[in-house]
PDB file of C-alpha atoms in Angstrom:
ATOM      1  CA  UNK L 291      28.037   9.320   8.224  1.00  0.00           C
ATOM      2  CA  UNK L 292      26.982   6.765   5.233  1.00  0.00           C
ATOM      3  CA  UNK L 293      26.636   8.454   2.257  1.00  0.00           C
ATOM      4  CA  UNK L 294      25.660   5.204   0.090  1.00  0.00           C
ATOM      5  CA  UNK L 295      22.379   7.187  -0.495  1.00  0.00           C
ATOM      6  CA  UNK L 296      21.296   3.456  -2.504  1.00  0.00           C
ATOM      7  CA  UNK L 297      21.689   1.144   0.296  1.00  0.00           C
ATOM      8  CA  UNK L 298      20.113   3.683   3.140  1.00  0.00           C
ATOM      9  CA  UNK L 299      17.357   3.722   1.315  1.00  0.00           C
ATOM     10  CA  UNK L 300      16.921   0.215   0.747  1.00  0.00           C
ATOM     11  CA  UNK L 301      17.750  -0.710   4.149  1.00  0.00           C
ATOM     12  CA  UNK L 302      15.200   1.769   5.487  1.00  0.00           C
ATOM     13  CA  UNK L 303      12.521   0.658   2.901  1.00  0.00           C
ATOM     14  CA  UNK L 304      13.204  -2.846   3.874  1.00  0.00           C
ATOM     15  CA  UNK L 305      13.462  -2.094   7.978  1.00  0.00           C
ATOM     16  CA  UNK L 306      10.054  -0.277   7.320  1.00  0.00           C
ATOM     17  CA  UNK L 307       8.499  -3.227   5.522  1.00  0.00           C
ATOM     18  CA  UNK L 308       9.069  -5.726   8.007  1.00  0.00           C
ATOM     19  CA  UNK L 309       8.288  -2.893  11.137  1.00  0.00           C
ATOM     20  CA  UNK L 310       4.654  -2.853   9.247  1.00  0.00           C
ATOM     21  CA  UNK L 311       4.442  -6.479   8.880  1.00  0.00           C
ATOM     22  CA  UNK L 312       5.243  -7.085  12.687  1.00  0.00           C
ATOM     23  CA  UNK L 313       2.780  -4.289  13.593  1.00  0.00           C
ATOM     24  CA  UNK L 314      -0.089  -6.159  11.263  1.00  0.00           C
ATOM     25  CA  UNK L 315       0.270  -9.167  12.528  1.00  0.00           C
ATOM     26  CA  UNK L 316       0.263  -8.073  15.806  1.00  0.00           C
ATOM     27  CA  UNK L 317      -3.073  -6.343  14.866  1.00  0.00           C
ATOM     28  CA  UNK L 318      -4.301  -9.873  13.520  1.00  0.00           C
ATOM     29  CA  UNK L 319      -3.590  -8.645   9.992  1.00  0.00           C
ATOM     30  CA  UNK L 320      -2.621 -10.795   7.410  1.00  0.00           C
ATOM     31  CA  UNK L 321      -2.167  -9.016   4.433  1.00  0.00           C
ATOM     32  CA  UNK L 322       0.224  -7.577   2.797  1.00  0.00           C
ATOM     33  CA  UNK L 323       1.426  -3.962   2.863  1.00  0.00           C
ATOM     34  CA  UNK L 324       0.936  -3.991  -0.677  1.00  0.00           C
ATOM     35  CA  UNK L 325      -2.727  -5.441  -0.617  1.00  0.00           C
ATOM     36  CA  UNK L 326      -3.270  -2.987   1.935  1.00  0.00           C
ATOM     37  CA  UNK L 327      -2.484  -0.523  -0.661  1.00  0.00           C
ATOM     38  CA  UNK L 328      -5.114  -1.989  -3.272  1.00  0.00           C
ATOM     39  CA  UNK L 329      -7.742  -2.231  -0.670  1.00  0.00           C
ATOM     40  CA  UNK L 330      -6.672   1.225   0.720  1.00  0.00           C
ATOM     41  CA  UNK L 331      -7.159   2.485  -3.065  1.00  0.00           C
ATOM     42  CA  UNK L 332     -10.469   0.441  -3.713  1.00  0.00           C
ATOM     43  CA  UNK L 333     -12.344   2.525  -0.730  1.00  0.00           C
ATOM     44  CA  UNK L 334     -11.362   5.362  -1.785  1.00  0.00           C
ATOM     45  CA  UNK L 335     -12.474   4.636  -5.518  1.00  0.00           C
ATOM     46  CA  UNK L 336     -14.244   1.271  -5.707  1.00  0.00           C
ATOM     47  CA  UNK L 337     -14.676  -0.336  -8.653  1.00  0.00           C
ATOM     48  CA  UNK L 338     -11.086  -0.129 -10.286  1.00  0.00           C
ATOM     49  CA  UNK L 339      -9.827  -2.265 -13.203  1.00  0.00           C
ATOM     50  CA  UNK L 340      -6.328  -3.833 -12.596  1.00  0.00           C
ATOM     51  CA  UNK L 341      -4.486  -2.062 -14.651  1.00  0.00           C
ATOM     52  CA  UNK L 342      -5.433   1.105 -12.750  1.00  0.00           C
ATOM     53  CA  UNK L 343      -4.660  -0.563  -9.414  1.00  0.00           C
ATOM     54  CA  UNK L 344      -1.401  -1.386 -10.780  1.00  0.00           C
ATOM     55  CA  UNK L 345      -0.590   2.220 -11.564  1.00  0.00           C
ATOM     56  CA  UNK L 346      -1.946   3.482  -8.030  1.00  0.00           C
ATOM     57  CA  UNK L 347      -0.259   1.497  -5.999  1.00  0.00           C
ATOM     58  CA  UNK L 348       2.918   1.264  -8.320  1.00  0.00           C
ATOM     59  CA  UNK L 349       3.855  -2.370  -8.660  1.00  0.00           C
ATOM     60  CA  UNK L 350       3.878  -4.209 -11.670  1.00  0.00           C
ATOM     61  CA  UNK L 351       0.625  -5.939 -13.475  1.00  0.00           C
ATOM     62  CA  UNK L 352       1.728  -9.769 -12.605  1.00  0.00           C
ATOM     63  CA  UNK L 353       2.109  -8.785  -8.757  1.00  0.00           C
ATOM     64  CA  UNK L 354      -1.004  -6.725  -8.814  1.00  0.00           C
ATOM     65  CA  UNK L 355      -2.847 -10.143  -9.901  1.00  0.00           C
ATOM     66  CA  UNK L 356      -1.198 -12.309  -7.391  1.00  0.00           C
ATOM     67  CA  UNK L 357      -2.456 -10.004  -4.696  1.00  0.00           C
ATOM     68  CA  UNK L 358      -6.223  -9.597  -6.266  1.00  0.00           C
ATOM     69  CA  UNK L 359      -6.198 -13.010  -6.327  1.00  0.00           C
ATOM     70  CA  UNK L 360      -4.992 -13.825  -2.569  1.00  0.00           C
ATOM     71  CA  UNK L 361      -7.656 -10.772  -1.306  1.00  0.00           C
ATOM     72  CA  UNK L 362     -10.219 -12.599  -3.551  1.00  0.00           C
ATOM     73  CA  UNK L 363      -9.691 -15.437  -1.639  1.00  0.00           C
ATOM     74  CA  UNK L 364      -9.858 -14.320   1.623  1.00  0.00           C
ATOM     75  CA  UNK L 365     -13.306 -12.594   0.883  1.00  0.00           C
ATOM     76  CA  UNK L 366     -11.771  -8.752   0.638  1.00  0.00           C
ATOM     77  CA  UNK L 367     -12.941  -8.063  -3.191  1.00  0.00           C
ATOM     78  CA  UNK L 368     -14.351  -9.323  -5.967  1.00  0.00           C
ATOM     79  CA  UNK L 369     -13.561  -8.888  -9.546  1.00  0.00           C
ATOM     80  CA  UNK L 370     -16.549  -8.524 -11.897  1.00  0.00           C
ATOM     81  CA  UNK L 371     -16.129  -8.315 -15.445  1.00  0.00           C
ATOM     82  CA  UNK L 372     -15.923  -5.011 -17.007  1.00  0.00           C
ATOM     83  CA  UNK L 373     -19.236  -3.975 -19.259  1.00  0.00           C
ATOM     84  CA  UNK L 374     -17.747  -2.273 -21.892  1.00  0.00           C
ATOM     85  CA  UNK L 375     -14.844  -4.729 -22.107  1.00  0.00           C
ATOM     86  CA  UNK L 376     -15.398  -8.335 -21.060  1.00  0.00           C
ATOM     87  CA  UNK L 377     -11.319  -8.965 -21.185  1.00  0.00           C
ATOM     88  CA  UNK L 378     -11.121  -6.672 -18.367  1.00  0.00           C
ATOM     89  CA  UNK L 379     -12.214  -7.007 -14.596  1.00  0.00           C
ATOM     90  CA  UNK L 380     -13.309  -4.258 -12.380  1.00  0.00           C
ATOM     91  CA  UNK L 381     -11.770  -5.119  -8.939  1.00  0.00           C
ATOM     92  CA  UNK L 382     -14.470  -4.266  -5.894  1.00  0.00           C
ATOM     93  CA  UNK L 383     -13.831  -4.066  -2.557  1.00  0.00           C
ATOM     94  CA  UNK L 384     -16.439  -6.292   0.114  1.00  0.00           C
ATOM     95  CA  UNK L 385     -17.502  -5.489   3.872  1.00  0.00           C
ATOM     96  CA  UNK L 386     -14.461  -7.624   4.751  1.00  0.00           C
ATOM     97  CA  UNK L 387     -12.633  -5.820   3.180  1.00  0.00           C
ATOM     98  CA  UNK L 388     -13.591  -2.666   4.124  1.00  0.00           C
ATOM     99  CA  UNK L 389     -13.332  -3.425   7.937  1.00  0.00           C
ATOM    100  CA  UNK L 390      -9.831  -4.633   6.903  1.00  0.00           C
ATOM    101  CA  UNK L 391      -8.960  -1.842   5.692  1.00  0.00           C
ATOM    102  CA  UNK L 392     -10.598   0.263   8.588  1.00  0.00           C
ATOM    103  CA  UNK L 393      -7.867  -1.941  10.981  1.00  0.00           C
ATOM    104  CA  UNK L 394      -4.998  -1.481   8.705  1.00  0.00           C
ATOM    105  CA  UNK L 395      -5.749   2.241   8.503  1.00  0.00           C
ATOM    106  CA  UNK L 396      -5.924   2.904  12.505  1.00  0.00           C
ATOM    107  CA  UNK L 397      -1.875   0.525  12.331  1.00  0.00           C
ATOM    108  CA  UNK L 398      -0.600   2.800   9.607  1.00  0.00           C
ATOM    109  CA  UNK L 399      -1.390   6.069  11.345  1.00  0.00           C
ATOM    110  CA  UNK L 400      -0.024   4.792  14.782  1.00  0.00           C
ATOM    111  CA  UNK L 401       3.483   3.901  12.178  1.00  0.00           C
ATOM    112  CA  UNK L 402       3.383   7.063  10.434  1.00  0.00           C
ATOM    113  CA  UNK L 403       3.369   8.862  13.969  1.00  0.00           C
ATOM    114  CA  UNK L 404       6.386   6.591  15.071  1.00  0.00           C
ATOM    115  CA  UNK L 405       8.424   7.142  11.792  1.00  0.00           C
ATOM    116  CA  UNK L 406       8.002  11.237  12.901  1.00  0.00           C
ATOM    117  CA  UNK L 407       8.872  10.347  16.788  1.00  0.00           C
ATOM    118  CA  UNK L 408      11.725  12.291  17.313  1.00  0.00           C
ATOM    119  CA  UNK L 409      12.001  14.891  14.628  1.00  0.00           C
ATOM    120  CA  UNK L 410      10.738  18.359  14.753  1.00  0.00           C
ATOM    121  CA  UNK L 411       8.077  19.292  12.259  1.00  0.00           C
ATOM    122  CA  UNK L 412      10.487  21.360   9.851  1.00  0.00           C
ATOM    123  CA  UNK L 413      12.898  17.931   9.607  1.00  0.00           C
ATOM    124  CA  UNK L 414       9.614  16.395   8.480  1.00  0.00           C
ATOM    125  CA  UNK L 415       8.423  18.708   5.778  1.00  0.00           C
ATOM    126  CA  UNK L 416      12.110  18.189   4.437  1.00  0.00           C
ATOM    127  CA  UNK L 417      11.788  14.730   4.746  1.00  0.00           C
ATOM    128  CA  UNK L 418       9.235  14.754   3.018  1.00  0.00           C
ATOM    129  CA  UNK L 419      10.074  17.361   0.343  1.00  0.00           C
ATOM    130  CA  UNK L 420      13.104  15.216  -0.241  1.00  0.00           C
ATOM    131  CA  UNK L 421      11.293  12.023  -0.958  1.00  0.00           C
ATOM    132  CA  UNK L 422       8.806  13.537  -3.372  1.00  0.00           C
ATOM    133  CA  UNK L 423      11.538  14.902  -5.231  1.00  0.00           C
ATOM    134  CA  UNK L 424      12.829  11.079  -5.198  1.00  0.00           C
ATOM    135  CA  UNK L 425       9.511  10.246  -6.549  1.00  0.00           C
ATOM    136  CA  UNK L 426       9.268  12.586  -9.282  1.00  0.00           C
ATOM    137  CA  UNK L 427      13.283  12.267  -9.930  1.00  0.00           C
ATOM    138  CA  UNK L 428      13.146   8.079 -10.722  1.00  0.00           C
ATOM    139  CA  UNK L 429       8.975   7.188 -10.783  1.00  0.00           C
TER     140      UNK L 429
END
């Protein structure tokens, strides 16, 4: 067995990536799985700053913008300036956006169940155990 822990996990991050990107556009999605992310984030809490986003989501405050500014554009959010700091913006998400998200949702369940096909429910909680430890090891 491979034990170039690195690479597996790129190449499974990467094989996951594009599986999700297939599956959207299938499901006439055409966002990213990271603006998924921001406008997964947004109706959950709406009315973020960027900053915030960036930290939720965990990618960095120049990519964060790039993807505001593409959802922005396709009518998903708005960004409104920030009352009590006017060199701020308070990202919101819009009905488009929330029926976006509402599709993107109903794809990422149907790939979480896929990623489990297989493995018993124990493998999973270790799975999962084992990437949180990951997470709180290197994030």
């Amino acid at each position: 067995m491979d034990d170039r822990l690195l690479f597996l996990m790129s190449k499974a991050a990467h094989t996951l990536k594009n599986y999700l990107k297939k599956e959207f556009s299938s499901g006439g999605i055409n966002i990213s799985p990271a603006q998924m992310g921001i406008l997964f984030a947004l109706k959950q809490k709406n009315g973020l700053p960027m900053n915030l986003l960036s930290k939720i989501i965990s990618i960095d405050n120049a990519a964060i913008t790039r993807h505001v500014d593409i959802l922005e554009r396709e009518g998903m959010v708005i960004r409104e300036a920030d009352e009590k700091d006017r060199r701020k913006y308070i990202i919101c998400i819009t009905a488009k956006g929330i029926a976006e998200a509402d599709k993107c949702r109903r794809i990422a369940r149907r790939v979480n169940d896929t990623i489990k096909e297989g493995f018993r429910d124990d493998e999973v909680e270790v799975f999962k155990k084992v990437l949180n430890s990951f997470f709180n090891k290197f994030g």
